[in-house]
mmCIF file of C-alpha atoms and ligand atoms in Angstrom:
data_model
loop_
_atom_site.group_PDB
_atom_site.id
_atom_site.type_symbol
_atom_site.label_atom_id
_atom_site.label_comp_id
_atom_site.label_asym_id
_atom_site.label_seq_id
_atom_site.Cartn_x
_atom_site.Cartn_y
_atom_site.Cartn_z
ATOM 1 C CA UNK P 1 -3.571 4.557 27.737
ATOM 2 C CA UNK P 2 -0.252 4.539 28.071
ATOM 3 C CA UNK P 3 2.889 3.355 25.578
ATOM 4 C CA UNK P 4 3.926 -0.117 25.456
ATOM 5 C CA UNK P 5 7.408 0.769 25.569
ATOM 6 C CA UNK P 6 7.798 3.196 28.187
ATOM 7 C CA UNK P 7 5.738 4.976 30.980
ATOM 8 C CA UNK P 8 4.590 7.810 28.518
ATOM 9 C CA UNK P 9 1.328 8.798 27.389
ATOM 10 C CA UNK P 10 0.457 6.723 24.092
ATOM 11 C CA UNK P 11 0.115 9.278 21.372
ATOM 12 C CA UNK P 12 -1.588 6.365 18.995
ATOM 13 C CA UNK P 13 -3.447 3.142 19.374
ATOM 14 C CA UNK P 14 -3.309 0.622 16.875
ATOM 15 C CA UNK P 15 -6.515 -2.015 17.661
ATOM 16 C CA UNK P 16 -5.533 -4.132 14.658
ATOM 17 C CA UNK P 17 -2.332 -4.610 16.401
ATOM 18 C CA UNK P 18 -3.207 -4.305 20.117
ATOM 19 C CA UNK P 19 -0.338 -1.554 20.272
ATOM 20 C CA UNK P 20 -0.557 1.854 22.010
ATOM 21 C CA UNK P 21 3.018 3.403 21.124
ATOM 22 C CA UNK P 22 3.980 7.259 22.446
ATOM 23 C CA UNK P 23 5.040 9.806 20.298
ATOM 24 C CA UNK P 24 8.903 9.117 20.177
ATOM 25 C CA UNK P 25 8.102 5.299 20.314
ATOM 26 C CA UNK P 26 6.035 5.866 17.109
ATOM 27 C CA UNK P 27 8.462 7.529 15.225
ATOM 28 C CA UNK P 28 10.791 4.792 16.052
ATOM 29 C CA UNK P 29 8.612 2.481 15.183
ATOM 30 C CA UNK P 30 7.013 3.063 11.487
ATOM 31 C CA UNK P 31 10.709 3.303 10.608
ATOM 32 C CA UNK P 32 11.687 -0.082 11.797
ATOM 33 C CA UNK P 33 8.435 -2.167 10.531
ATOM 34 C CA UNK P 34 8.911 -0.040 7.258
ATOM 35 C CA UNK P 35 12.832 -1.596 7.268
ATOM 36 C CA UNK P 36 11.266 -5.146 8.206
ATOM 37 C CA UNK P 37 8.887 -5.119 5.088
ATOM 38 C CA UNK P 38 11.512 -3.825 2.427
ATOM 39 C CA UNK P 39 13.734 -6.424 3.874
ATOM 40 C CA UNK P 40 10.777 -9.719 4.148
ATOM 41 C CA UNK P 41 9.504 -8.572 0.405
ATOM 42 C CA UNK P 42 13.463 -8.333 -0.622
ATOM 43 C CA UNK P 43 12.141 -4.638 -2.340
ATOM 44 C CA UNK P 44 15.342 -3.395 -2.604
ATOM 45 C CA UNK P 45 19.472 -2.813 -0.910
ATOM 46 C CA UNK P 46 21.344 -0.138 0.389
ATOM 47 C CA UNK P 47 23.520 -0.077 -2.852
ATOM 48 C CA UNK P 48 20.614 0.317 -5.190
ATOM 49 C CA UNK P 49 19.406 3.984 -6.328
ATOM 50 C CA UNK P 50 15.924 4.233 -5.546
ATOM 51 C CA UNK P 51 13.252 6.666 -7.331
ATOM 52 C CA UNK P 52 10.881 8.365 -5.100
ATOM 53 C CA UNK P 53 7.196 9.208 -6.770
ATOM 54 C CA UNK P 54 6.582 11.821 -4.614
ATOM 55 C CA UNK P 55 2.901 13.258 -4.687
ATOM 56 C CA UNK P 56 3.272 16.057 -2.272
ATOM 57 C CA UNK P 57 0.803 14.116 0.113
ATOM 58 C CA UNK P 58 1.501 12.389 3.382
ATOM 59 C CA UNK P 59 2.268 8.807 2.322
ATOM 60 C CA UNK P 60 4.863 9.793 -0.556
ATOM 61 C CA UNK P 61 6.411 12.189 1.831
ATOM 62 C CA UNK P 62 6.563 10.321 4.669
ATOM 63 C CA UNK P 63 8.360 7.174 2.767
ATOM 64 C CA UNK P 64 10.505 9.417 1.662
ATOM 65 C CA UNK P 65 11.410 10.744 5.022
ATOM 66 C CA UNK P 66 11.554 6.859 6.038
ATOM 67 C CA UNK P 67 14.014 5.716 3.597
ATOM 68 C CA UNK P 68 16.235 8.651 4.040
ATOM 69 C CA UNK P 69 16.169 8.310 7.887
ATOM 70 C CA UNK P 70 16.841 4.314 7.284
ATOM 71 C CA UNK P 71 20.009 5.337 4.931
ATOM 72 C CA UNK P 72 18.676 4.230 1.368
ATOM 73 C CA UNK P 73 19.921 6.312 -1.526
ATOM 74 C CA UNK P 74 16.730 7.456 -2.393
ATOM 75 C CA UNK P 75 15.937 10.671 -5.104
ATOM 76 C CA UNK P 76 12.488 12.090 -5.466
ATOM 77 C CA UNK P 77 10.142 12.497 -8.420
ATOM 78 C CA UNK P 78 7.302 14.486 -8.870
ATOM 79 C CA UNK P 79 5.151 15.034 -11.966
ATOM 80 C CA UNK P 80 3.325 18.382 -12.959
ATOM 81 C CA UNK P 81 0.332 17.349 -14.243
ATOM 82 C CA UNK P 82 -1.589 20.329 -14.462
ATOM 83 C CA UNK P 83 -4.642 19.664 -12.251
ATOM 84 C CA UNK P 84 -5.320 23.568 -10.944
ATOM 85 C CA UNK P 85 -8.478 24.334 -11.722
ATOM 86 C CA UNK P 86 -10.121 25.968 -7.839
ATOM 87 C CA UNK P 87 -7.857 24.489 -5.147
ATOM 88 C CA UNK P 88 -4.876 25.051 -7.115
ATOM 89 C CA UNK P 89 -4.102 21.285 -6.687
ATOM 90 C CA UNK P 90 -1.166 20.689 -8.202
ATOM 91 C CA UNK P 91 0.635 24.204 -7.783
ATOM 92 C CA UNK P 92 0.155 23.456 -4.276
ATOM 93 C CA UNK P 93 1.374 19.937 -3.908
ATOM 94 C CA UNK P 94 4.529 20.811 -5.643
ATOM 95 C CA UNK P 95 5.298 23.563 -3.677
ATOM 96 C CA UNK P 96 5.147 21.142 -0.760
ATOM 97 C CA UNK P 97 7.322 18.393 -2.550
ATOM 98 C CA UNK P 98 9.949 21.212 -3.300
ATOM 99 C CA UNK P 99 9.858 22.219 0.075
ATOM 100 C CA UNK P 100 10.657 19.514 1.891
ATOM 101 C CA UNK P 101 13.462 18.786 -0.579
ATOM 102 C CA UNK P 102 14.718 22.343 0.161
ATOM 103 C CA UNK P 103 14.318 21.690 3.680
ATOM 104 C CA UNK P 104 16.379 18.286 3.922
ATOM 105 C CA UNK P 105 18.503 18.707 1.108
ATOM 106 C CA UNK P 106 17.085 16.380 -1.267
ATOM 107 C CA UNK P 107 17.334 15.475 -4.892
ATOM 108 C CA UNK P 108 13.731 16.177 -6.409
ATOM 109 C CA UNK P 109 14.008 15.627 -10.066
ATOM 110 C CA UNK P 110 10.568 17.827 -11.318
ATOM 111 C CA UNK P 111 8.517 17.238 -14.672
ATOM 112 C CA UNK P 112 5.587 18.770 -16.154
ATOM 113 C CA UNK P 113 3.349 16.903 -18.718
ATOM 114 C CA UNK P 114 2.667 19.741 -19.863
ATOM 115 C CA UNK P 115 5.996 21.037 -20.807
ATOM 116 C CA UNK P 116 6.839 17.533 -22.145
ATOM 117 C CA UNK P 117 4.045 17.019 -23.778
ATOM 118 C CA UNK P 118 2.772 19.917 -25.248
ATOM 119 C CA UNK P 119 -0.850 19.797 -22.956
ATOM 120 C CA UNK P 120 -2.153 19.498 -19.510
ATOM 121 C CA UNK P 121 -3.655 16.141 -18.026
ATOM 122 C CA UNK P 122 -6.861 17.636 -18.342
ATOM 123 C CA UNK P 123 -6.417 18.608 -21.400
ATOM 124 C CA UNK P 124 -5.156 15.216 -22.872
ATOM 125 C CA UNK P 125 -8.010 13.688 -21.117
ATOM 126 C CA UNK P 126 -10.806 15.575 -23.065
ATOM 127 C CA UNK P 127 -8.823 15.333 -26.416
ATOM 128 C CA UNK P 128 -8.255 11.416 -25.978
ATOM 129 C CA UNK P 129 -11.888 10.908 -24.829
ATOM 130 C CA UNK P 130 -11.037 8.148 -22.298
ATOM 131 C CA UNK P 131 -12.482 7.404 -18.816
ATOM 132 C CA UNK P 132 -15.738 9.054 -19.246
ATOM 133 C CA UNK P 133 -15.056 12.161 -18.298
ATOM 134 C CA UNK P 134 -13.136 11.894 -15.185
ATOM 135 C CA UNK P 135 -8.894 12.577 -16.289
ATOM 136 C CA UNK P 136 -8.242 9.794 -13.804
ATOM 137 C CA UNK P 137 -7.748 7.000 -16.236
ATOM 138 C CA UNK P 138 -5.617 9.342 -18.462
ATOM 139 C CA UNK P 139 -3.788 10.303 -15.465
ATOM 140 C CA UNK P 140 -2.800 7.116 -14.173
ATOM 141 C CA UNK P 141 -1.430 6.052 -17.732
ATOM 142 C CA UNK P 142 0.354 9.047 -18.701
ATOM 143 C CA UNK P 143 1.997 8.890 -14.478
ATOM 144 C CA UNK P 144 2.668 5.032 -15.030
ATOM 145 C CA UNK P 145 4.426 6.045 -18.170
ATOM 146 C CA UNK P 146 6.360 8.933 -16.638
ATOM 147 C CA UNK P 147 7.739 7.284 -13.618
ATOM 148 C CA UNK P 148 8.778 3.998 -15.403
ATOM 149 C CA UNK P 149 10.492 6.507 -18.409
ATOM 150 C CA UNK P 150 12.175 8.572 -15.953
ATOM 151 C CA UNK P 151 13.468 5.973 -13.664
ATOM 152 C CA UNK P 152 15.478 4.276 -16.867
ATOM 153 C CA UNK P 153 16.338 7.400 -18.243
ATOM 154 C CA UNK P 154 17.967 8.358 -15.046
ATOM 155 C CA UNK P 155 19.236 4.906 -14.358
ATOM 156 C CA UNK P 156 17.378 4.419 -11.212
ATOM 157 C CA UNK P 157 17.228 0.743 -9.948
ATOM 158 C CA UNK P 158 14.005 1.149 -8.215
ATOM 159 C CA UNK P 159 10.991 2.658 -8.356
ATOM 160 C CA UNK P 160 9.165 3.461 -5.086
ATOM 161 C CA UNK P 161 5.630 4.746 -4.423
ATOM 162 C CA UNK P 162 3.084 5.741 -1.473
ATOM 163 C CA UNK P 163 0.320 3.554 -1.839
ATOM 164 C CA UNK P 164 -0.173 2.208 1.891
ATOM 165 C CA UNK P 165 -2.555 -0.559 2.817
ATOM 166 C CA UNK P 166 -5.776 1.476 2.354
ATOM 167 C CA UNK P 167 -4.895 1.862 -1.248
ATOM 168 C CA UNK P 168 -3.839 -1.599 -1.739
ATOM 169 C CA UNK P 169 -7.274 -2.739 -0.250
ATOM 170 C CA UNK P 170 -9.202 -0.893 -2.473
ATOM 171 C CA UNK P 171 -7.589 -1.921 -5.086
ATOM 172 C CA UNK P 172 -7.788 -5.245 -4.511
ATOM 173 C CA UNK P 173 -11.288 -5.517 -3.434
ATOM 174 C CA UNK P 174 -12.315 -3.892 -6.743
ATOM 175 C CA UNK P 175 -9.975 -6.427 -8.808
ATOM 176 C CA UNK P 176 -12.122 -9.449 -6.301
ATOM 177 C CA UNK P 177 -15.476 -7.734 -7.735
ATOM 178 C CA UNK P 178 -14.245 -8.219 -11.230
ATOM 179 C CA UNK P 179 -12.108 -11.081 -10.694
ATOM 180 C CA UNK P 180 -9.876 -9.624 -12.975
ATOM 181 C CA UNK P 181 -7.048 -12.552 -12.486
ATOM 182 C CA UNK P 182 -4.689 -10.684 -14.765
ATOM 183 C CA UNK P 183 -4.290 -7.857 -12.309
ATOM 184 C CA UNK P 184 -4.642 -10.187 -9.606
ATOM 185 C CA UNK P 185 -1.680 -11.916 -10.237
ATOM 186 C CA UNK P 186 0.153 -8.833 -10.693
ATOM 187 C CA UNK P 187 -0.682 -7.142 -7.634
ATOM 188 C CA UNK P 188 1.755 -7.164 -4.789
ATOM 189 C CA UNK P 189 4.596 -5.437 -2.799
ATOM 190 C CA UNK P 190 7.098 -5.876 -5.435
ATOM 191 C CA UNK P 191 6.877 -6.000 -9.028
ATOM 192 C CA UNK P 192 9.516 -7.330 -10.711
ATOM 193 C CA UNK P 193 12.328 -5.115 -13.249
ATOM 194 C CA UNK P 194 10.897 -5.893 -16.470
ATOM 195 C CA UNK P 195 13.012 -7.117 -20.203
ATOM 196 C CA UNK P 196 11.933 -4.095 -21.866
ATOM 197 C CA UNK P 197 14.170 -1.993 -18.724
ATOM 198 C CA UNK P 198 11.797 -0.871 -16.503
ATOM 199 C CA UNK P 199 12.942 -0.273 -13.187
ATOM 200 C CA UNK P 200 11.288 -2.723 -10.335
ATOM 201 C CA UNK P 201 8.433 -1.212 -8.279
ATOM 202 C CA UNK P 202 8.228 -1.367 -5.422
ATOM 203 C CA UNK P 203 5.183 -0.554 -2.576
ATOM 204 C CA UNK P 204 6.988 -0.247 1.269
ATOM 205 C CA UNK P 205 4.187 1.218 3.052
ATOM 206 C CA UNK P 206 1.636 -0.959 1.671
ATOM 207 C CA UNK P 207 0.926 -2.897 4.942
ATOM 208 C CA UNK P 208 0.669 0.458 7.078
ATOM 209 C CA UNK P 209 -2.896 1.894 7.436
ATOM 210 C CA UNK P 210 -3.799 5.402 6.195
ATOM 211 C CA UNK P 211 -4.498 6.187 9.183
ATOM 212 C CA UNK P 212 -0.689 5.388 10.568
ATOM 213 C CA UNK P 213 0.729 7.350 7.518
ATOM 214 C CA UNK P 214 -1.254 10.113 8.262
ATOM 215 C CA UNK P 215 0.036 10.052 12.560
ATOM 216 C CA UNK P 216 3.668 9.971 11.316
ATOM 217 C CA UNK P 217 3.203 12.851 8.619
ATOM 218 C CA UNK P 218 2.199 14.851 11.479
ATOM 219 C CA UNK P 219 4.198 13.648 14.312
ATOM 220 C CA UNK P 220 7.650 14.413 12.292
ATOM 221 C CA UNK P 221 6.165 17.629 11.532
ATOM 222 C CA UNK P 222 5.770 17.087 7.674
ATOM 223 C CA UNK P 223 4.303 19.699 5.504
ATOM 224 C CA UNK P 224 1.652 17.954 3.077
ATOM 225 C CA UNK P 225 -1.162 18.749 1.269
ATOM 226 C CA UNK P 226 -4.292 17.625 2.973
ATOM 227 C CA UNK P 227 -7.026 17.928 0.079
ATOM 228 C CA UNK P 228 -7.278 14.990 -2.544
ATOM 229 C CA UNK P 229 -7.308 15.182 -5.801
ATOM 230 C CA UNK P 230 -10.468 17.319 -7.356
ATOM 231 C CA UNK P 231 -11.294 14.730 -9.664
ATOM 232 C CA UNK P 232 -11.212 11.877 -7.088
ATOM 233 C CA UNK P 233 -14.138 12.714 -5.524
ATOM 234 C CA UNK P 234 -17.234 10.073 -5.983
ATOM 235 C CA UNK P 235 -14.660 7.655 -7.541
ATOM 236 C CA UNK P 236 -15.041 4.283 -7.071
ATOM 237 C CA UNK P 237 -12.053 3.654 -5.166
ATOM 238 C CA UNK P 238 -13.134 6.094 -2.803
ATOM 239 C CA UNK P 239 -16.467 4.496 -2.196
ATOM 240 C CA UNK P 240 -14.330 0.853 -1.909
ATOM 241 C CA UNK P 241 -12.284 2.565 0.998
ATOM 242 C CA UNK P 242 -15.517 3.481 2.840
ATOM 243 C CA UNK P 243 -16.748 0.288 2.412
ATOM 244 C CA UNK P 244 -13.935 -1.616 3.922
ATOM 245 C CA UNK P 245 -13.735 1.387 6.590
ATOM 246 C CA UNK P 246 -16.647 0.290 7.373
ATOM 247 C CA UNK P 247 -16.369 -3.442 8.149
ATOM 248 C CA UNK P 248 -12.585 -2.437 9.830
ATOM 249 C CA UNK P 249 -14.924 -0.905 12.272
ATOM 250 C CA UNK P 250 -16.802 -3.967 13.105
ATOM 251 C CA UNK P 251 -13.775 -6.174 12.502
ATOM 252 C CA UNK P 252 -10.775 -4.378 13.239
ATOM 253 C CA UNK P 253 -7.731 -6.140 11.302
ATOM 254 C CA UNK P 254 -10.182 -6.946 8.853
ATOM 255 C CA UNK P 255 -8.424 -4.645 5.663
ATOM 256 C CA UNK P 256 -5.145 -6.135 6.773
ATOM 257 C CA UNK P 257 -6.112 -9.539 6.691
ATOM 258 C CA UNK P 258 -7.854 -9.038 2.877
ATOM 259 C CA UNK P 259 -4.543 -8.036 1.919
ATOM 260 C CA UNK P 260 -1.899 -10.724 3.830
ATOM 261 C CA UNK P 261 -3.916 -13.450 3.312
ATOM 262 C CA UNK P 262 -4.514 -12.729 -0.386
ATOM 263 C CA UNK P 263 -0.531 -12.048 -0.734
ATOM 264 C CA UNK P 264 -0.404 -15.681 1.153
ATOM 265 C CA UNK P 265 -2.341 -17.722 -1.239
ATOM 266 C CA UNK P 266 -1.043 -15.866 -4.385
ATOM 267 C CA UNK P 267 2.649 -16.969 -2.811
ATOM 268 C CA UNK P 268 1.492 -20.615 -2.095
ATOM 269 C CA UNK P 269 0.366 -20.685 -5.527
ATOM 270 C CA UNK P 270 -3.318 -21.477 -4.407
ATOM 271 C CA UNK P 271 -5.015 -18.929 -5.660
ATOM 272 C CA UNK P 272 -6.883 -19.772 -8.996
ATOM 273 C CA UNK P 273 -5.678 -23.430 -8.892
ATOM 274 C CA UNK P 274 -7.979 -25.895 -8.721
ATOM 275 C CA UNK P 275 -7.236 -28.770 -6.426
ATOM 276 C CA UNK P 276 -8.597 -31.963 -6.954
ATOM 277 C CA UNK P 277 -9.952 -33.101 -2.949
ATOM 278 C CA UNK P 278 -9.352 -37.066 -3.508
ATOM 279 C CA UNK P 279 -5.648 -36.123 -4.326
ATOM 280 C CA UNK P 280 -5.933 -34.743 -0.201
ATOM 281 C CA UNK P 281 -4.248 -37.830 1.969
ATOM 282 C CA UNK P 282 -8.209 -38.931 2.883
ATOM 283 C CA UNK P 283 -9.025 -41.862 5.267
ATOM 284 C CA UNK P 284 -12.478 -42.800 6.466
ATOM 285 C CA UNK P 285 -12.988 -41.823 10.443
ATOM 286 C CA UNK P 286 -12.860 -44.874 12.369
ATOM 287 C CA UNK P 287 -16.251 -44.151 13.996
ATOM 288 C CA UNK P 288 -18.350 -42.745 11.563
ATOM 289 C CA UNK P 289 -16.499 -43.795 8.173
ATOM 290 C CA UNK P 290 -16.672 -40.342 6.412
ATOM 291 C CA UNK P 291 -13.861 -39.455 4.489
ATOM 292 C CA UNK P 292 -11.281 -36.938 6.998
ATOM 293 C CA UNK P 293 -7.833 -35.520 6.265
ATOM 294 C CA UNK P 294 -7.369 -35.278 10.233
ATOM 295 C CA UNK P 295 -5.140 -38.050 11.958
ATOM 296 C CA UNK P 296 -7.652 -40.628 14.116
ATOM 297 C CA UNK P 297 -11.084 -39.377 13.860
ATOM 298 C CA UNK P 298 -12.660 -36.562 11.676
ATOM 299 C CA UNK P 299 -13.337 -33.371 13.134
ATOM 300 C CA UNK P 300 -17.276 -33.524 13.956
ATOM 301 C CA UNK P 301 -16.548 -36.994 15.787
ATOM 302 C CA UNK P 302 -14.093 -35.125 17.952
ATOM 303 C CA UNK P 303 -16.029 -32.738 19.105
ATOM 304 C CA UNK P 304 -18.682 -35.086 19.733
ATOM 305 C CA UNK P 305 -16.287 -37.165 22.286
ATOM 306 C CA UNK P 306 -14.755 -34.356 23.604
ATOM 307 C CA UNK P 307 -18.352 -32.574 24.567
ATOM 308 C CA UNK P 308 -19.632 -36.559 26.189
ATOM 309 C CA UNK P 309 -16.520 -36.668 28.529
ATOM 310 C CA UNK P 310 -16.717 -32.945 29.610
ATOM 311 C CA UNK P 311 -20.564 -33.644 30.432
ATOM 312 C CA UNK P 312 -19.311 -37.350 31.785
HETATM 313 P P1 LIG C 1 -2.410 8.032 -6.153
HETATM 314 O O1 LIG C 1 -2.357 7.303 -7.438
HETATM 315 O O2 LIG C 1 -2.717 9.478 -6.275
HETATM 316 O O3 LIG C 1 -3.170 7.326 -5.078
HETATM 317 O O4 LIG C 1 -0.903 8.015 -5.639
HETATM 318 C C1 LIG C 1 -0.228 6.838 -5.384
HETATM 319 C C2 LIG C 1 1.262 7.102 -5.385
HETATM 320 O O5 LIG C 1 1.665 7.526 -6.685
HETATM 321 C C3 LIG C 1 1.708 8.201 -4.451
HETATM 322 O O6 LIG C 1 1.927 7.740 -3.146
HETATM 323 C C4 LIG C 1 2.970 8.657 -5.100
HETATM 324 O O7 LIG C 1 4.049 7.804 -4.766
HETATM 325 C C5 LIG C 1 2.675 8.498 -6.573
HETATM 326 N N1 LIG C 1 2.203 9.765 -7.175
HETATM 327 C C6 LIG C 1 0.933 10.225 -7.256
HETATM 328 N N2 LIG C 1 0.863 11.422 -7.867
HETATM 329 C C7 LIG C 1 2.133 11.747 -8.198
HETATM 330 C C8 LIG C 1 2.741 12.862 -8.851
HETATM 331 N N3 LIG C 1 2.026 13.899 -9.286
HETATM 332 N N4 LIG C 1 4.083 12.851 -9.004
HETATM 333 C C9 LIG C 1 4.818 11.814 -8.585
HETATM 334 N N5 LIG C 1 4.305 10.745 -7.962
HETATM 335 C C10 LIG C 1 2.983 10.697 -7.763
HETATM 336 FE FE1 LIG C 2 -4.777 12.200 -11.477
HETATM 337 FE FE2 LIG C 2 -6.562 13.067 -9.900
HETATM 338 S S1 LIG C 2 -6.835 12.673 -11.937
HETATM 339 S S2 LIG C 2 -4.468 12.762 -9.500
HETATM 340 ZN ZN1 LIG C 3 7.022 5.307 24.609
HETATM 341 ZN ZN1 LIG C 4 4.766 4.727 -24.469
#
């Protein structure tokens, strides 16, 4: 297959978007989609300082990369949590954040829970005896916590993380399960600066696929750690992922549209509000005098005619 843009070899094909790009096409790309996003969700401006969680994996590293390489002020962050029990987790990832700092001259502002807070995330999660027995819950809170403290401390204007659309689509399928409105409502792109000063957060890759993230981590050559988290394995958003992996295979687009069309309604304000149908401008259809919001006839009585003067 070859790129859309030019006579090259396409490195990547995207089905959901019916786009085959080469290499240098790519990289050209993911940069100017990312720009097109911060810009339609109005995340943030060049003037504003922007705080980088970086993770040491592909999608934090890669944004990172992005916003530099699109001219934002952007600083990273990454958070020692203490997760090094066999694959040496986070040792590992923060030798990779560091690195890539190093390597493109980078602020990377560094803190350990740990050395903050007197014990490991591990640690915290078996003494506070939350999330039944997986740190994740703990984690999240005491990360949450970190990045909003450290981003007002600092004076940072924005807050900026990796999730990309897998994440978002896992997270939002599990809120649909629950229909947990609450964190419905508050899911999105952008949330806002709140009174209490924390900084606005902010989500720019969450309409590009893991999958993309991953192609430009290794197409610019990015160092990044590959394994997950020890602890995420068998959690539940893992198993959503696979699940909507799954019907993206049958339906490709399909992740992309659960997440635009659910930031679509929450925008038009028509998600959770009930609408009362006779308020709808409703005539009766001249021909068969059931109620229709279309112009002239209703819908079934158009097809009807239509099919009798194709067959006429
Ligand atoms: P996760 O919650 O692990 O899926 O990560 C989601 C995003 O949170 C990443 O893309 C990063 O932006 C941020 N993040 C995760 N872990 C860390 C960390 N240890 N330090 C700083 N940021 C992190
Ligand atoms: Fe926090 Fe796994 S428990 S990253
Ligand atoms: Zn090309
Ligand atoms: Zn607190």
């Amino acid at each position: 297959m070859k790129c859309r843009k030019c006579e090259n070899k396409a490195s990547i094909h995207m089905r959901q978007h019916k786009l085959a790009l080469c290499k240098e096409h790519y990289l050209e790309w993911i940069p100017e989609q990312t720009e097109r996003f911060i810009k339609k969700y109005q995340m943030f401006t060049h003037e504003e300082k922007i705080l980088v969680a970086i993770s040491g994996g592909k999608d934090s590293l890669s944004l990172w990369d992005i916003l530099v390489k699109l001219g934002y002020q952007a600083d990273g962050l990454y958070l020692g949590l203490g997760i090094d029990s066999g694959i040496n987790y986070s040792h590992e990832s923060q030798r990779l954040a560091e690195k890539y700092a190093n390597e493109n001259n980078l602020k990377l502002h560094v803190v350990d829970i740990e050395k903050e807070y007197g014990q490991s995330i591990p640690v915290l999660a078996e003494i506070s005896h939350r999330g039944y027995g997986r740190p994740c819950a703990v984690c999240g809170l005491a990360k949450r916590h970190e990045m909003n403290r450290i981003a007002r401390d600092l004076g940072y204007d924005v807050l900026a993380t990796g999730h990309n659309l897998d994440d978002e689509a896992a997270v939002l399928f599990g809120n649909t399960l629950n229909w947990s409105s609450g964190f419905l409502l508050r899911q999105g792109p952008v949330l806002p600066a709140s009174s209490g000063g924390l900084a606005r957060k902010v989500k720019p890759l969450c309409r590009f696929y893991e999958r993309e993230m991953t192609a430009y981590a290794i197409m610019r050559g990015i160092e990044y750690i590959y394994e997950e988290c020890p602890f995420a394995d068998g959690s539940q958003s893992i198993f959503y992922k696979e699940m909507l992996n799954q019907l993206e295979t049958v339906r490709p687009g399909a992740k992309l549209i659960f997440y635009l069309n659910f930031l679509e309604a929450k925008k038009s304000g028509n998600l959770f509000v009930e609408k009362n149908v006779e308020q709808q401008n409703l005539h009766p259809c001249p021909k068969c005098g059931q109620p229709t919001s279309t112009p002239d006839l209703c819908s079934f009585c158009r097809m009807i005619e239509k099919a009798r003067a194709e067959i006429a």
